[in-house]
Amino acid sequence: MSALGVYFICYGFLAISHILLQMYIGHKEHRRQRARHFTEWHQGHYPSVSVIIPSYNEEPEILEACIRSLAGQDYEKLEILVVDDGSSEREALKRQVYSKFDDDPRVHIIYTPINVGKRHAQKFGFNRSTGKIIVTVDSDTIVP
């Protein structure tokens, strides 16, 4: 066998050894992170959740029922963002619905200056949300 052949065999052995060592280190780190995540989750560490409700000219009773169904959840880190997307009856909604949630620190009302559409209203909510998980629901959704 020539010197070049021995060189390639040695190089191949080193390359495969390096790959196997990297796989071992990566697997060990993955298991360490997974164990830490599992421990945190099961020790009562739950991620914060922001729920975004875009609303445009919704019936007051329906919108109130939606907000109440979310505010009635027993999740400890919950934020509810209602985005009023330029409703034509905004003042009536303020009196009939939004004022009922003034004392709930989890409920935040965001007003867009004009009607910008559902997707842009959701973007207003995304920009203000603080939760690690973001959920969007329609303004006529009742969450059991």
Short mmCIF file of N, CA, C and O in Angstrom, two decimals:
data_model
loop_
_atom_site.label_atom_id
_atom_site.label_comp_id
_atom_site.label_asym_id
_atom_site.label_seq_id
_atom_site.Cartn_x
_atom_site.Cartn_y
_atom_site.Cartn_z
N MET A 1 0.85 -1.17 0.00
CA MET A 1 0.00 0.00 0.00
C MET A 1 0.90 1.23 0.00
O MET A 1 1.88 1.31 0.73
N SER A 2 0.53 2.19 -0.81
CA SER A 2 1.35 3.38 -0.93
C SER A 2 1.12 4.33 0.24
O SER A 2 0.17 4.20 1.00
N ALA A 3 1.98 5.32 0.35
CA ALA A 3 1.87 6.32 1.42
C ALA A 3 0.59 7.14 1.25
O ALA A 3 -0.04 7.55 2.24
N LEU A 4 0.20 7.36 0.01
CA LEU A 4 -1.03 8.12 -0.26
C LEU A 4 -2.25 7.35 0.22
O LEU A 4 -3.18 7.91 0.81
N GLY A 5 -2.25 6.03 0.03
CA GLY A 5 -3.34 5.19 0.51
C GLY A 5 -3.45 5.21 2.02
O GLY A 5 -4.54 5.28 2.60
N VAL A 6 -2.31 5.13 2.71
CA VAL A 6 -2.30 5.19 4.18
C VAL A 6 -2.81 6.55 4.63
O VAL A 6 -3.59 6.66 5.60
N TYR A 7 -2.43 7.60 3.93
CA TYR A 7 -2.88 8.95 4.28
C TYR A 7 -4.41 9.04 4.18
O TYR A 7 -5.06 9.56 5.08
N PHE A 8 -5.00 8.52 3.10
CA PHE A 8 -6.45 8.58 2.94
C PHE A 8 -7.18 7.74 3.99
O PHE A 8 -8.23 8.12 4.49
N ILE A 9 -6.63 6.61 4.34
CA ILE A 9 -7.24 5.78 5.38
C ILE A 9 -7.21 6.52 6.72
O ILE A 9 -8.21 6.56 7.45
N CYS A 10 -6.09 7.11 7.05
CA CYS A 10 -5.98 7.88 8.32
C CYS A 10 -6.92 9.08 8.30
O CYS A 10 -7.59 9.37 9.30
N TYR A 11 -6.97 9.78 7.17
CA TYR A 11 -7.86 10.93 7.07
C TYR A 11 -9.32 10.50 7.22
O TYR A 11 -10.10 11.14 7.91
N GLY A 12 -9.70 9.39 6.57
CA GLY A 12 -11.06 8.88 6.69
C GLY A 12 -11.40 8.50 8.11
O GLY A 12 -12.49 8.80 8.62
N PHE A 13 -10.47 7.85 8.79
CA PHE A 13 -10.69 7.49 10.19
C PHE A 13 -10.89 8.73 11.05
O PHE A 13 -11.80 8.78 11.89
N LEU A 14 -10.07 9.74 10.87
CA LEU A 14 -10.20 10.98 11.64
C LEU A 14 -11.52 11.71 11.33
O LEU A 14 -12.19 12.22 12.23
N ALA A 15 -11.89 11.73 10.07
CA ALA A 15 -13.13 12.41 9.67
C ALA A 15 -14.34 11.72 10.29
O ALA A 15 -15.24 12.37 10.85
N ILE A 16 -14.39 10.39 10.21
CA ILE A 16 -15.52 9.65 10.79
C ILE A 16 -15.53 9.80 12.31
O ILE A 16 -16.58 9.97 12.93
N SER A 17 -14.36 9.77 12.94
CA SER A 17 -14.29 9.97 14.39
C SER A 17 -14.81 11.34 14.78
O SER A 17 -15.54 11.48 15.77
N HIS A 18 -14.44 12.35 14.01
CA HIS A 18 -14.91 13.72 14.28
C HIS A 18 -16.44 13.81 14.16
O HIS A 18 -17.11 14.39 15.01
N ILE A 19 -17.00 13.22 13.13
CA ILE A 19 -18.45 13.24 12.93
C ILE A 19 -19.16 12.53 14.07
O ILE A 19 -20.15 13.03 14.62
N LEU A 20 -18.67 11.38 14.47
CA LEU A 20 -19.29 10.64 15.57
C LEU A 20 -19.20 11.41 16.89
O LEU A 20 -20.16 11.43 17.68
N LEU A 21 -18.08 12.07 17.14
CA LEU A 21 -17.93 12.87 18.36
C LEU A 21 -18.91 14.05 18.35
O LEU A 21 -19.55 14.34 19.38
N GLN A 22 -19.08 14.71 17.22
CA GLN A 22 -20.04 15.81 17.11
C GLN A 22 -21.47 15.32 17.34
O GLN A 22 -22.27 15.98 17.99
N MET A 23 -21.79 14.15 16.79
CA MET A 23 -23.13 13.59 17.00
C MET A 23 -23.36 13.28 18.48
O MET A 23 -24.43 13.55 19.03
N TYR A 24 -22.35 12.73 19.15
CA TYR A 24 -22.47 12.41 20.57
C TYR A 24 -22.69 13.69 21.39
O TYR A 24 -23.58 13.75 22.24
N ILE A 25 -21.90 14.71 21.13
CA ILE A 25 -22.02 15.98 21.87
C ILE A 25 -23.39 16.61 21.61
O ILE A 25 -24.05 17.09 22.53
N GLY A 26 -23.83 16.61 20.35
CA GLY A 26 -25.14 17.18 20.03
C GLY A 26 -26.26 16.43 20.70
O GLY A 26 -27.20 17.03 21.23
N HIS A 27 -26.19 15.11 20.72
CA HIS A 27 -27.23 14.31 21.36
C HIS A 27 -27.25 14.57 22.87
O HIS A 27 -28.32 14.70 23.47
N LYS A 28 -26.08 14.64 23.47
CA LYS A 28 -25.99 14.90 24.91
C LYS A 28 -26.59 16.27 25.25
O LYS A 28 -27.34 16.42 26.22
N GLU A 29 -26.30 17.29 24.46
CA GLU A 29 -26.85 18.64 24.69
C GLU A 29 -28.36 18.65 24.49
O GLU A 29 -29.09 19.28 25.26
N HIS A 30 -28.83 17.96 23.48
CA HIS A 30 -30.27 17.87 23.24
C HIS A 30 -30.98 17.25 24.44
O HIS A 30 -32.01 17.75 24.89
N ARG A 31 -30.45 16.17 24.97
CA ARG A 31 -31.06 15.52 26.13
C ARG A 31 -31.02 16.44 27.35
O ARG A 31 -31.96 16.47 28.14
N ARG A 32 -29.95 17.21 27.53
CA ARG A 32 -29.86 18.14 28.65
C ARG A 32 -30.93 19.23 28.54
O ARG A 32 -31.62 19.53 29.51
N GLN A 33 -31.08 19.81 27.36
CA GLN A 33 -32.08 20.85 27.16
C GLN A 33 -33.48 20.31 27.32
O GLN A 33 -34.35 20.96 27.90
N ARG A 34 -33.72 19.13 26.82
CA ARG A 34 -35.04 18.51 26.92
C ARG A 34 -35.39 18.24 28.38
O ARG A 34 -36.52 18.47 28.81
N ALA A 35 -34.44 17.76 29.15
CA ALA A 35 -34.69 17.48 30.57
C ALA A 35 -35.00 18.78 31.31
O ALA A 35 -35.89 18.83 32.16
N ARG A 36 -34.27 19.86 31.00
CA ARG A 36 -34.52 21.15 31.66
C ARG A 36 -35.90 21.67 31.30
O ARG A 36 -36.65 22.13 32.17
N HIS A 37 -36.28 21.58 30.03
CA HIS A 37 -37.59 22.05 29.59
C HIS A 37 -38.69 21.25 30.27
O HIS A 37 -39.67 21.79 30.76
N PHE A 38 -38.53 19.93 30.34
CA PHE A 38 -39.52 19.07 30.97
C PHE A 38 -39.67 19.42 32.45
O PHE A 38 -40.78 19.52 32.97
N THR A 39 -38.57 19.67 33.14
CA THR A 39 -38.61 20.01 34.55
C THR A 39 -39.30 21.34 34.76
O THR A 39 -40.15 21.47 35.64
N GLU A 40 -38.96 22.35 33.98
CA GLU A 40 -39.60 23.67 34.12
C GLU A 40 -41.09 23.57 33.87
O GLU A 40 -41.89 24.14 34.60
N TRP A 41 -41.49 22.86 32.83
CA TRP A 41 -42.90 22.78 32.47
C TRP A 41 -43.70 22.11 33.58
O TRP A 41 -44.79 22.53 33.92
N HIS A 42 -43.16 21.06 34.15
CA HIS A 42 -43.90 20.31 35.15
C HIS A 42 -43.76 20.87 36.56
O HIS A 42 -44.34 20.34 37.49
N GLN A 43 -43.01 21.92 36.73
CA GLN A 43 -42.93 22.57 38.04
C GLN A 43 -43.82 23.81 38.08
O GLN A 43 -43.61 24.70 38.88
N GLY A 44 -44.81 23.88 37.22
CA GLY A 44 -45.74 25.00 37.23
C GLY A 44 -45.31 26.18 36.38
O GLY A 44 -45.90 27.24 36.46
N HIS A 45 -44.31 26.01 35.57
CA HIS A 45 -43.89 27.09 34.69
C HIS A 45 -44.68 26.99 33.39
O HIS A 45 -44.46 26.10 32.59
N TYR A 46 -45.63 27.88 33.23
CA TYR A 46 -46.43 27.89 32.02
C TYR A 46 -46.12 29.17 31.24
O TYR A 46 -45.98 30.23 31.84
N PRO A 47 -46.05 29.09 29.94
CA PRO A 47 -45.76 30.29 29.15
C PRO A 47 -46.94 31.25 29.18
O PRO A 47 -48.10 30.85 29.32
N SER A 48 -46.64 32.52 29.05
CA SER A 48 -47.70 33.53 29.00
C SER A 48 -48.40 33.45 27.64
O SER A 48 -47.79 33.13 26.63
N VAL A 49 -49.70 33.75 27.65
CA VAL A 49 -50.51 33.66 26.44
C VAL A 49 -51.20 35.00 26.20
O VAL A 49 -51.81 35.57 27.11
N SER A 50 -51.10 35.50 24.99
CA SER A 50 -51.83 36.69 24.56
C SER A 50 -52.90 36.26 23.56
O SER A 50 -52.60 35.56 22.60
N VAL A 51 -54.14 36.66 23.83
CA VAL A 51 -55.24 36.35 22.92
C VAL A 51 -55.65 37.65 22.24
O VAL A 51 -55.95 38.64 22.92
N ILE A 52 -55.65 37.66 20.93
CA ILE A 52 -56.00 38.85 20.16
C ILE A 52 -57.37 38.66 19.55
O ILE A 52 -57.64 37.66 18.88
N ILE A 53 -58.24 39.66 19.77
CA ILE A 53 -59.60 39.63 19.24
C ILE A 53 -59.78 40.85 18.33
O ILE A 53 -60.03 41.96 18.82
N PRO A 54 -59.66 40.71 17.02
CA PRO A 54 -59.97 41.84 16.14
C PRO A 54 -61.49 41.98 16.04
O PRO A 54 -62.20 41.00 15.90
N SER A 55 -61.97 43.22 16.14
CA SER A 55 -63.42 43.43 16.14
C SER A 55 -63.77 44.63 15.27
O SER A 55 -63.14 45.69 15.38
N TYR A 56 -64.78 44.45 14.44
CA TYR A 56 -65.27 45.57 13.62
C TYR A 56 -66.79 45.49 13.57
O TYR A 56 -67.37 44.54 13.06
N ASN A 57 -67.45 46.49 14.13
CA ASN A 57 -68.91 46.60 14.13
C ASN A 57 -69.59 45.33 14.64
O ASN A 57 -70.61 44.90 14.10
N GLU A 58 -69.04 44.73 15.67
CA GLU A 58 -69.62 43.52 16.25
C GLU A 58 -70.78 43.91 17.17
O GLU A 58 -70.77 44.98 17.77
N GLU A 59 -71.76 43.03 17.26
CA GLU A 59 -72.88 43.25 18.17
C GLU A 59 -72.33 43.28 19.60
O GLU A 59 -71.53 42.41 19.97
N PRO A 60 -72.74 44.25 20.41
CA PRO A 60 -72.19 44.37 21.77
C PRO A 60 -72.34 43.11 22.61
O PRO A 60 -71.40 42.72 23.32
N GLU A 61 -73.49 42.45 22.53
CA GLU A 61 -73.70 41.25 23.35
C GLU A 61 -72.76 40.12 22.93
O GLU A 61 -72.24 39.38 23.78
N ILE A 62 -72.54 39.98 21.65
CA ILE A 62 -71.67 38.91 21.13
C ILE A 62 -70.22 39.18 21.53
O ILE A 62 -69.51 38.29 22.00
N LEU A 63 -69.79 40.44 21.37
CA LEU A 63 -68.42 40.80 21.73
C LEU A 63 -68.18 40.63 23.22
O LEU A 63 -67.15 40.10 23.65
N GLU A 64 -69.14 41.06 24.02
CA GLU A 64 -69.00 40.91 25.47
C GLU A 64 -68.92 39.44 25.87
O GLU A 64 -68.11 39.05 26.72
N ALA A 65 -69.73 38.60 25.24
CA ALA A 65 -69.70 37.16 25.54
C ALA A 65 -68.34 36.57 25.19
O ALA A 65 -67.81 35.71 25.92
N CYS A 66 -67.76 37.01 24.09
CA CYS A 66 -66.44 36.54 23.68
C CYS A 66 -65.39 36.92 24.72
O CYS A 66 -64.61 36.07 25.17
N ILE A 67 -65.37 38.19 25.11
CA ILE A 67 -64.38 38.66 26.09
C ILE A 67 -64.59 37.96 27.43
O ILE A 67 -63.62 37.53 28.07
N ARG A 68 -65.83 37.80 27.85
CA ARG A 68 -66.12 37.13 29.13
C ARG A 68 -65.66 35.68 29.11
O ARG A 68 -65.15 35.16 30.11
N SER A 69 -65.86 35.00 27.98
CA SER A 69 -65.44 33.60 27.91
C SER A 69 -63.92 33.47 28.06
O SER A 69 -63.44 32.51 28.65
N LEU A 70 -63.19 34.43 27.54
CA LEU A 70 -61.73 34.40 27.69
C LEU A 70 -61.30 34.85 29.08
O LEU A 70 -60.41 34.26 29.68
N ALA A 71 -61.95 35.88 29.60
CA ALA A 71 -61.60 36.38 30.93
C ALA A 71 -61.95 35.35 32.01
O ALA A 71 -61.38 35.38 33.10
N GLY A 72 -62.86 34.44 31.71
CA GLY A 72 -63.24 33.41 32.66
C GLY A 72 -62.30 32.21 32.69
O GLY A 72 -62.50 31.30 33.50
N GLN A 73 -61.29 32.21 31.86
CA GLN A 73 -60.33 31.10 31.86
C GLN A 73 -59.47 31.17 33.12
O GLN A 73 -59.17 32.24 33.63
N ASP A 74 -59.05 30.02 33.61
CA ASP A 74 -58.24 29.99 34.84
C ASP A 74 -56.74 29.90 34.56
O ASP A 74 -55.97 29.55 35.43
N TYR A 75 -56.34 30.24 33.36
CA TYR A 75 -54.92 30.23 33.01
C TYR A 75 -54.25 31.41 33.70
O TYR A 75 -54.75 32.54 33.65
N GLU A 76 -53.12 31.18 34.35
CA GLU A 76 -52.53 32.19 35.21
C GLU A 76 -51.87 33.37 34.48
O GLU A 76 -51.83 34.47 35.00
N LYS A 77 -51.33 33.15 33.30
CA LYS A 77 -50.62 34.21 32.58
C LYS A 77 -51.34 34.52 31.28
O LYS A 77 -50.87 34.19 30.20
N LEU A 78 -52.49 35.18 31.38
CA LEU A 78 -53.33 35.43 30.22
C LEU A 78 -53.47 36.93 29.99
O LEU A 78 -53.68 37.70 30.93
N GLU A 79 -53.34 37.33 28.74
CA GLU A 79 -53.52 38.72 28.33
C GLU A 79 -54.53 38.70 27.18
O GLU A 79 -54.40 37.93 26.25
N ILE A 80 -55.55 39.56 27.27
CA ILE A 80 -56.59 39.63 26.25
C ILE A 80 -56.51 41.00 25.59
O ILE A 80 -56.66 42.03 26.26
N LEU A 81 -56.28 41.02 24.29
CA LEU A 81 -56.16 42.27 23.54
C LEU A 81 -57.32 42.35 22.55
O LEU A 81 -57.39 41.58 21.60
N VAL A 82 -58.23 43.28 22.80
CA VAL A 82 -59.35 43.51 21.89
C VAL A 82 -58.96 44.68 21.00
O VAL A 82 -58.67 45.78 21.48
N VAL A 83 -58.92 44.43 19.69
CA VAL A 83 -58.54 45.49 18.74
C VAL A 83 -59.81 45.97 18.05
O VAL A 83 -60.36 45.27 17.20
N ASP A 84 -60.28 47.16 18.44
CA ASP A 84 -61.45 47.76 17.80
C ASP A 84 -60.97 48.42 16.51
O ASP A 84 -60.28 49.43 16.53
N ASP A 85 -61.35 47.83 15.40
CA ASP A 85 -60.84 48.23 14.09
C ASP A 85 -61.71 49.33 13.46
O ASP A 85 -62.27 49.16 12.38
N GLY A 86 -61.81 50.45 14.15
CA GLY A 86 -62.54 51.60 13.60
C GLY A 86 -64.03 51.38 13.50
O GLY A 86 -64.66 51.82 12.53
N SER A 87 -64.62 50.71 14.49
CA SER A 87 -66.06 50.45 14.47
C SER A 87 -66.83 51.76 14.39
O SER A 87 -66.46 52.76 15.04
N SER A 88 -67.91 51.78 13.62
CA SER A 88 -68.70 53.01 13.48
C SER A 88 -69.45 53.35 14.76
O SER A 88 -69.76 54.50 15.00
N GLU A 89 -69.73 52.35 15.59
CA GLU A 89 -70.43 52.57 16.87
C GLU A 89 -69.45 52.40 18.04
O GLU A 89 -69.80 51.83 19.07
N ARG A 90 -68.27 52.95 17.90
CA ARG A 90 -67.21 52.77 18.90
C ARG A 90 -67.61 53.32 20.27
O ARG A 90 -67.36 52.70 21.29
N GLU A 91 -68.24 54.49 20.29
CA GLU A 91 -68.62 55.10 21.57
C GLU A 91 -69.64 54.23 22.31
O GLU A 91 -69.57 54.08 23.53
N ALA A 92 -70.57 53.65 21.57
CA ALA A 92 -71.55 52.76 22.20
C ALA A 92 -70.86 51.50 22.74
O ALA A 92 -71.19 51.03 23.83
N LEU A 93 -69.90 50.98 21.99
CA LEU A 93 -69.15 49.81 22.46
C LEU A 93 -68.35 50.15 23.71
O LEU A 93 -68.24 49.31 24.62
N LYS A 94 -67.80 51.36 23.76
CA LYS A 94 -67.07 51.76 24.96
C LYS A 94 -67.97 51.74 26.18
O LYS A 94 -67.57 51.27 27.25
N ARG A 95 -69.17 52.26 26.04
CA ARG A 95 -70.11 52.32 27.18
C ARG A 95 -70.67 50.94 27.51
O ARG A 95 -70.75 50.57 28.68
N GLN A 96 -71.07 50.18 26.50
CA GLN A 96 -71.78 48.92 26.73
C GLN A 96 -70.87 47.72 27.00
O GLN A 96 -71.28 46.80 27.71
N VAL A 97 -69.69 47.72 26.43
CA VAL A 97 -68.84 46.53 26.54
C VAL A 97 -67.51 46.82 27.22
O VAL A 97 -67.18 46.26 28.26
N TYR A 98 -66.73 47.71 26.63
CA TYR A 98 -65.35 47.91 27.08
C TYR A 98 -65.27 48.40 28.52
O TYR A 98 -64.37 48.01 29.26
N SER A 99 -66.20 49.23 28.92
CA SER A 99 -66.16 49.77 30.29
C SER A 99 -66.37 48.67 31.34
O SER A 99 -65.93 48.81 32.48
N LYS A 100 -66.99 47.57 30.98
CA LYS A 100 -67.21 46.47 31.91
C LYS A 100 -65.92 45.74 32.27
O LYS A 100 -65.88 45.01 33.27
N PHE A 101 -64.89 45.95 31.48
CA PHE A 101 -63.62 45.25 31.71
C PHE A 101 -62.51 46.21 32.15
O PHE A 101 -61.33 45.83 32.14
N ASP A 102 -62.88 47.42 32.57
CA ASP A 102 -61.88 48.39 33.01
C ASP A 102 -61.10 47.91 34.22
O ASP A 102 -59.92 48.23 34.38
N ASP A 103 -61.75 47.15 35.11
CA ASP A 103 -61.08 46.71 36.33
C ASP A 103 -60.31 45.40 36.16
O ASP A 103 -59.68 44.92 37.10
N ASP A 104 -60.35 44.80 34.99
CA ASP A 104 -59.62 43.56 34.73
C ASP A 104 -58.28 43.91 34.08
O ASP A 104 -58.25 44.35 32.92
N PRO A 105 -57.16 43.74 34.79
CA PRO A 105 -55.86 44.14 34.24
C PRO A 105 -55.40 43.28 33.07
O PRO A 105 -54.47 43.64 32.35
N ARG A 106 -56.06 42.15 32.82
CA ARG A 106 -55.67 41.28 31.72
C ARG A 106 -56.27 41.73 30.39
O ARG A 106 -55.79 41.35 29.33
N VAL A 107 -57.34 42.55 30.44
CA VAL A 107 -58.04 42.96 29.22
C VAL A 107 -57.55 44.35 28.80
O VAL A 107 -57.58 45.30 29.58
N HIS A 108 -57.09 44.43 27.57
CA HIS A 108 -56.60 45.69 27.00
C HIS A 108 -57.38 45.97 25.71
O HIS A 108 -57.54 45.08 24.88
N ILE A 109 -57.83 47.19 25.58
CA ILE A 109 -58.56 47.60 24.37
C ILE A 109 -57.63 48.47 23.53
O ILE A 109 -57.05 49.44 24.04
N ILE A 110 -57.50 48.13 22.27
CA ILE A 110 -56.66 48.89 21.33
C ILE A 110 -57.59 49.46 20.26
O ILE A 110 -58.41 48.73 19.70
N TYR A 111 -57.45 50.73 19.98
CA TYR A 111 -58.29 51.39 18.97
C TYR A 111 -57.43 51.73 17.76
O TYR A 111 -56.40 52.38 17.89
N THR A 112 -57.87 51.29 16.58
CA THR A 112 -57.20 51.72 15.36
C THR A 112 -57.84 53.04 14.92
O THR A 112 -59.03 53.25 15.14
N PRO A 113 -57.07 53.94 14.32
CA PRO A 113 -57.63 55.24 13.94
C PRO A 113 -58.73 55.14 12.88
O PRO A 113 -59.68 55.90 12.91
N ILE A 114 -58.57 54.20 11.96
CA ILE A 114 -59.57 53.96 10.91
C ILE A 114 -59.70 52.46 10.72
O ILE A 114 -58.89 51.69 11.25
N ASN A 115 -60.66 52.03 9.94
CA ASN A 115 -60.81 50.62 9.64
C ASN A 115 -59.67 50.20 8.72
O ASN A 115 -59.55 50.69 7.61
N VAL A 116 -58.83 49.27 9.20
CA VAL A 116 -57.67 48.85 8.42
C VAL A 116 -57.79 47.40 7.95
O VAL A 116 -56.93 46.92 7.23
N GLY A 117 -58.82 46.70 8.37
CA GLY A 117 -59.01 45.31 7.96
C GLY A 117 -58.53 44.35 9.04
O GLY A 117 -57.73 44.69 9.91
N LYS A 118 -59.03 43.13 8.97
CA LYS A 118 -58.78 42.14 10.01
C LYS A 118 -57.29 41.84 10.19
O LYS A 118 -56.79 41.80 11.32
N ARG A 119 -56.57 41.61 9.11
CA ARG A 119 -55.15 41.24 9.21
C ARG A 119 -54.32 42.36 9.82
O ARG A 119 -53.45 42.12 10.65
N HIS A 120 -54.59 43.60 9.44
CA HIS A 120 -53.85 44.72 10.01
C HIS A 120 -54.26 44.95 11.46
O HIS A 120 -53.43 45.34 12.29
N ALA A 121 -55.53 44.71 11.79
CA ALA A 121 -55.97 44.82 13.18
C ALA A 121 -55.24 43.77 14.03
O ALA A 121 -54.82 44.06 15.16
N GLN A 122 -55.09 42.56 13.50
CA GLN A 122 -54.34 41.54 14.22
C GLN A 122 -52.89 41.99 14.43
O GLN A 122 -52.31 41.77 15.48
N LYS A 123 -52.33 42.64 13.42
CA LYS A 123 -50.94 43.13 13.53
C LYS A 123 -50.82 44.16 14.65
O LYS A 123 -49.83 44.17 15.38
N PHE A 124 -51.84 45.02 14.81
CA PHE A 124 -51.84 45.96 15.94
C PHE A 124 -51.74 45.17 17.25
O PHE A 124 -51.00 45.54 18.16
N GLY A 125 -52.49 44.08 17.35
CA GLY A 125 -52.45 43.25 18.55
C GLY A 125 -51.11 42.56 18.73
O GLY A 125 -50.59 42.49 19.84
N PHE A 126 -50.55 42.04 17.63
CA PHE A 126 -49.24 41.38 17.72
C PHE A 126 -48.19 42.36 18.26
O PHE A 126 -47.34 41.98 19.05
N ASN A 127 -48.24 43.59 17.79
CA ASN A 127 -47.26 44.59 18.21
C ASN A 127 -47.36 44.92 19.70
O ASN A 127 -46.38 45.30 20.32
N ARG A 128 -48.55 44.80 20.28
CA ARG A 128 -48.75 45.13 21.69
C ARG A 128 -48.69 43.91 22.61
O ARG A 128 -48.65 44.05 23.82
N SER A 129 -48.71 42.71 22.06
CA SER A 129 -48.78 41.51 22.89
C SER A 129 -47.45 41.29 23.61
O SER A 129 -46.39 41.66 23.14
N THR A 130 -47.56 40.66 24.78
CA THR A 130 -46.38 40.36 25.58
C THR A 130 -46.23 38.86 25.83
O THR A 130 -45.25 38.44 26.42
N GLY A 131 -47.19 38.06 25.40
CA GLY A 131 -47.16 36.62 25.67
C GLY A 131 -46.16 35.88 24.80
O GLY A 131 -45.83 36.31 23.70
N LYS A 132 -45.71 34.74 25.32
CA LYS A 132 -44.83 33.87 24.54
C LYS A 132 -45.62 33.13 23.47
O LYS A 132 -45.09 32.75 22.45
N ILE A 133 -46.90 32.89 23.76
CA ILE A 133 -47.79 32.25 22.80
C ILE A 133 -48.86 33.26 22.42
O ILE A 133 -49.44 33.91 23.30
N ILE A 134 -49.14 33.39 21.13
CA ILE A 134 -50.17 34.32 20.66
C ILE A 134 -51.28 33.52 20.00
O ILE A 134 -51.02 32.69 19.14
N VAL A 135 -52.51 33.80 20.42
CA VAL A 135 -53.69 33.13 19.88
C VAL A 135 -54.60 34.21 19.33
O VAL A 135 -54.79 35.25 19.96
N THR A 136 -55.17 33.98 18.16
CA THR A 136 -56.17 34.91 17.63
C THR A 136 -57.51 34.19 17.56
O THR A 136 -57.57 33.02 17.21
N VAL A 137 -58.55 34.92 17.93
CA VAL A 137 -59.92 34.39 17.82
C VAL A 137 -60.78 35.47 17.19
O VAL A 137 -60.48 36.66 17.27
N ASP A 138 -61.87 35.06 16.56
CA ASP A 138 -62.82 36.02 16.01
C ASP A 138 -63.63 36.60 17.16
O ASP A 138 -63.75 36.01 18.23
N SER A 139 -64.24 37.75 16.91
CA SER A 139 -64.98 38.44 17.96
C SER A 139 -66.31 37.77 18.29
O SER A 139 -66.99 38.19 19.22
N ASP A 140 -66.69 36.74 17.57
CA ASP A 140 -67.91 36.01 17.90
C ASP A 140 -67.62 34.61 18.45
O ASP A 140 -68.48 33.77 18.51
N THR A 141 -66.38 34.39 18.88
CA THR A 141 -65.97 33.09 19.40
C THR A 141 -66.23 33.02 20.90
O THR A 141 -65.89 33.95 21.63
N ILE A 142 -66.80 31.91 21.33
CA ILE A 142 -66.99 31.65 22.76
C ILE A 142 -66.06 30.49 23.13
O ILE A 142 -66.20 29.40 22.58
N VAL A 143 -65.15 30.73 24.03
CA VAL A 143 -64.21 29.70 24.46
C VAL A 143 -64.75 29.03 25.71
O VAL A 143 -64.97 29.71 26.72
N PRO A 144 -64.99 27.70 25.67
CA PRO A 144 -65.56 27.03 26.85
C PRO A 144 -64.54 26.96 27.99
O PRO A 144 -63.37 27.04 27.79
#
